Short mmCIF file of C-alpha atoms in Angstrom, two decimals:
data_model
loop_
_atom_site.label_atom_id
_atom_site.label_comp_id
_atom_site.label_asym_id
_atom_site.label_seq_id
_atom_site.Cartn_x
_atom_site.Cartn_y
_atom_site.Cartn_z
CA UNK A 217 33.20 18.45 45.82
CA UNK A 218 34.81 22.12 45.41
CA UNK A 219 34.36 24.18 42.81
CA UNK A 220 38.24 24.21 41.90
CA UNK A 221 37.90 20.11 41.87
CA UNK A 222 35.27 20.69 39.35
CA UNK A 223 36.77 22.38 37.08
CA UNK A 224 40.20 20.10 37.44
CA UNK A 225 38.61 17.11 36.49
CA UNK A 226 36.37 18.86 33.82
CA UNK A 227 39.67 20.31 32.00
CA UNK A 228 41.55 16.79 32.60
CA UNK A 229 38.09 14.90 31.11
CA UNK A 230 38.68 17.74 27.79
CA UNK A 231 42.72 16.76 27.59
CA UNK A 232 42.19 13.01 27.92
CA UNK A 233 39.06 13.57 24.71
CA UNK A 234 41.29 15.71 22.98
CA UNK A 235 43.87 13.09 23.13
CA UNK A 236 41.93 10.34 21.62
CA UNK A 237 40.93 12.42 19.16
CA UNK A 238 44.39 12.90 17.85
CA UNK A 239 45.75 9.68 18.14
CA UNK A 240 42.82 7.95 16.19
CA UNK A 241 43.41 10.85 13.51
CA UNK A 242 47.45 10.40 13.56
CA UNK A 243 46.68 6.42 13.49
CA UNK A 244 44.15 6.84 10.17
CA UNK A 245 46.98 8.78 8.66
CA UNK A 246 49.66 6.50 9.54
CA UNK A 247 47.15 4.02 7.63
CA UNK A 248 46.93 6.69 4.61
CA UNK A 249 50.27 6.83 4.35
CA UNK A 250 51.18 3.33 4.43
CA UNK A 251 48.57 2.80 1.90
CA UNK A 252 49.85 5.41 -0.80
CA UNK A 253 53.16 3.42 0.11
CA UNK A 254 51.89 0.29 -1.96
CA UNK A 255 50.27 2.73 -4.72
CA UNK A 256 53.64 4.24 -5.43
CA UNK A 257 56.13 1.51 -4.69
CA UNK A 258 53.99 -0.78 -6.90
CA UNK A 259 54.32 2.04 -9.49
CA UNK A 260 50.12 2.22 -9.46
CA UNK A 261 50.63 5.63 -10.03
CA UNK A 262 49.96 7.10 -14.16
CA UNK A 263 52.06 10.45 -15.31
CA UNK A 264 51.87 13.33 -14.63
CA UNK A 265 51.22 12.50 -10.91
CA UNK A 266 53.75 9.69 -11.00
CA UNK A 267 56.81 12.46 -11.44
CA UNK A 268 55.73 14.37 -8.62
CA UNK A 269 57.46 15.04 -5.64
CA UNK A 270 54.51 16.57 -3.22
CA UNK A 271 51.49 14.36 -3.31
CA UNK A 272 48.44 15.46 -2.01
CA UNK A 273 45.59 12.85 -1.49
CA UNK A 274 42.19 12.69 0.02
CA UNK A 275 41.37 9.50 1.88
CA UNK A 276 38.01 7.59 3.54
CA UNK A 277 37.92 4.48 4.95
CA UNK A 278 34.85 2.62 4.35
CA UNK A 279 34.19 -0.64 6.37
CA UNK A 280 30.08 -0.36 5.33
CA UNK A 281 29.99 -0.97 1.67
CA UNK A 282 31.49 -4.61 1.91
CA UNK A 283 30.79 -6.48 4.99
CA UNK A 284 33.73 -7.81 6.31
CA UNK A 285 36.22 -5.83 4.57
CA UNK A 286 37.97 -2.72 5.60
CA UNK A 287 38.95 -0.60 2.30
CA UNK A 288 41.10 2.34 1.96
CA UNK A 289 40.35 4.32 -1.03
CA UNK A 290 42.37 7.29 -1.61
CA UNK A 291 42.22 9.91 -4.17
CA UNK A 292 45.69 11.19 -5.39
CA UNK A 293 45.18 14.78 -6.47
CA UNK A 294 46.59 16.09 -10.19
CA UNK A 295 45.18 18.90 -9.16
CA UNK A 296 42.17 20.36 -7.35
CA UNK A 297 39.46 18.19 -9.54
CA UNK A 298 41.53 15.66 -11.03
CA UNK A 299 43.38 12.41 -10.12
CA UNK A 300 44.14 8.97 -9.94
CA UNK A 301 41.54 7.02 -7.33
CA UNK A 302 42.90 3.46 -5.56
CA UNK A 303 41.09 0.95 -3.69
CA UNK A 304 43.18 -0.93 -1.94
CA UNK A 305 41.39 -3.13 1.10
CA UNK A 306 43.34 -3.77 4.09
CA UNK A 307 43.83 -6.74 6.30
CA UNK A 308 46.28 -6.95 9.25
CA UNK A 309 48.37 -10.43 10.19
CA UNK A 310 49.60 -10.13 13.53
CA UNK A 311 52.28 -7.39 13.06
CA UNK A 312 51.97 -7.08 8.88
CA UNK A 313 49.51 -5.00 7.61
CA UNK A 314 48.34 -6.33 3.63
CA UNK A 315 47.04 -3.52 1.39
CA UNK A 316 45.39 -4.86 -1.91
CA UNK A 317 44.80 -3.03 -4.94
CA UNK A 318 40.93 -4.69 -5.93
CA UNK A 319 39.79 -0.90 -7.89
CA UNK A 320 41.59 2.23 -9.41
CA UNK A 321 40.56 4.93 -11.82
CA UNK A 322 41.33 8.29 -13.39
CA UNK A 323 38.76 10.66 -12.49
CA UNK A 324 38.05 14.38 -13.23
CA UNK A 325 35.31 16.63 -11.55
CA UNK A 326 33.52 19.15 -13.67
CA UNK A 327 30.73 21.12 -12.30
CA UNK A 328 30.25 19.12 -9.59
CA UNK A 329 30.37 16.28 -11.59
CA UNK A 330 32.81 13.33 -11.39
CA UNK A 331 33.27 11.29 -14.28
CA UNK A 332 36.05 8.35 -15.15
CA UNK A 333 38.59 9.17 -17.61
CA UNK A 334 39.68 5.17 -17.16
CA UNK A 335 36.39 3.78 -15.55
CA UNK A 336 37.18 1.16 -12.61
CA UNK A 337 36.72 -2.63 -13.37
CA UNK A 338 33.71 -4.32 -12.24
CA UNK A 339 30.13 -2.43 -13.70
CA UNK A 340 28.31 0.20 -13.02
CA UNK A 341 27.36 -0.55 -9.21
CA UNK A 342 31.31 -1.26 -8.17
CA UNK A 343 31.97 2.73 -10.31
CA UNK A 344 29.11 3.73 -8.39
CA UNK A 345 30.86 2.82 -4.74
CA UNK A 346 33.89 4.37 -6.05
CA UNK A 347 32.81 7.28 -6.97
CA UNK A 348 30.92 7.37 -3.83
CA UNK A 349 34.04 6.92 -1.70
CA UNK A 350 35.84 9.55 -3.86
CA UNK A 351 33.93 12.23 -3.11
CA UNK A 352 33.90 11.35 0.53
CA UNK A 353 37.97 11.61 0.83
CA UNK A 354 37.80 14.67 -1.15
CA UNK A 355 35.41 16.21 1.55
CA UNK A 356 37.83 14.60 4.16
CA UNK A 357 41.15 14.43 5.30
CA UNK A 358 43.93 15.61 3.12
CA UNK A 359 47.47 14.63 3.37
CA UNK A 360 50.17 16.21 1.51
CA UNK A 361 53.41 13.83 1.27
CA UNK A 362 56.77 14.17 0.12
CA UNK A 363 57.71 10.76 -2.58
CA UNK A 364 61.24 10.46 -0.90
CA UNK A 365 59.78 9.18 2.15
CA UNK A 366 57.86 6.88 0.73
CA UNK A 367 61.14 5.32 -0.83
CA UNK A 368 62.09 3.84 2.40
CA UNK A 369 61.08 0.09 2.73
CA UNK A 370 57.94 0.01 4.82
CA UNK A 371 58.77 -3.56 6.99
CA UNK A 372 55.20 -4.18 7.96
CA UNK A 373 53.62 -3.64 5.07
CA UNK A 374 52.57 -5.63 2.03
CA UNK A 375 51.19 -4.83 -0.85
CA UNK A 376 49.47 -6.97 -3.62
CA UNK A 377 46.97 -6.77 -6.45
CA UNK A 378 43.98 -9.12 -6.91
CA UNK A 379 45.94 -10.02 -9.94
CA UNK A 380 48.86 -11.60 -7.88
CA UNK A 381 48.55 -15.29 -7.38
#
C-alpha cells in the first residue's frame, strides 16, 4: 500500500470517529433537551429559575446506579452554585420517549460543598445518589436553552410523575 493510501484512509478512519463522536453528543443533548421539556412544561420548575428565559443546565445520564433503569438527572442552574436538580428516568415505547419525574431538589454549593435547600424524597442513600449525579452534570455537559422553544409541543414525548396514576 502507498504512502498517500495511508494517509487517505488514516484521515477518513479520524472523520468517520469524529463523526460518531458528535452524533452520540448531539443525540445525549437532544435527550437533555427533551428532558428539561417535561421539567418546564410540567411547571417542575420553583422561582426565580421558573421566570427565566435562558436556562442553563448540567446533565449526566446514569444507567449504573439502578439496574435496569436509564435516569436523566439534570441540574438547572440559578446561578453558578445554585439550582433546582430533577430526576426524571427515561423509557422509550417504540417511537414515544416517557420521562418520569421519581427525585428533585433545591441545592446550593458552598465551598465545595453541596447541600439541599429542599432535600429529595426517599433517605439519606437516594440524597446521596443525587447528589452524586449532581456533581457529575455540573462537571459535564452544559446546555444553555432558550424557554420559548421549549413551548412548542414535543409529539414524542411524555412526561409523568411517580405521583400520576
Amino acid at each position: 500500500m502507498s504512502l498517500c493510501r495511508t494517509c487517505s484512509l488514516a484521515i477518513v478512519l479520524a472523520v468517520l470517529c469524529l463523526s460518531v463522536t458528535s452524533v452520540a453528543q448531539s443525540s445525549s443533548a437532544n435527550t437533555a433537551s427533551q428532558a428539561l421539556y417535561c421539567v418546564r412544561s410540567k411547571n417542575w420548575l420553583q422561582p426565580p429559575i421558573k421566570s427565566t428565559r435562558k436556562l442553563k443546565i448540567g446533565y449526566v445520564r446514569d444507567v449504573k446506579s439502578y439496574p435496569g433503569e436509564e435516569h436523566w438527572v439534570l441540574a438547572v442552574y440559578q446561578s453558578g452554585s445554585s439550582g433546582q436538580a430533577f430526576d426524571l428516568v427515561r423509557k422509550k415505547f417504540g417511537y414515544v420517549t416517557e420521562f418520569n419525574l421519581v427525585n428533585n431538589g433545591t441545592f446550593s454549593i458552598m465551598k465545595g460543598n453541596l447541600t439541599f435547600e429542599k432535600p429529595p424524597l426517599g433517605g439519606l442513600a437516594t440524597q446521596d445518589q443525587l447528589e452524586s449525579d449532581i456533581q457529575k452534570a455540573m462537571k459535564g455537559r452544559t446546555l444553555i436553552v432558550d424557554t420559548l422553544t421549549l413551548r412548542r409541543r414535543v409529539s414524542a414525548v411524555a412526561c409523568k410523575t411517580v405521583l400520576d396514576r
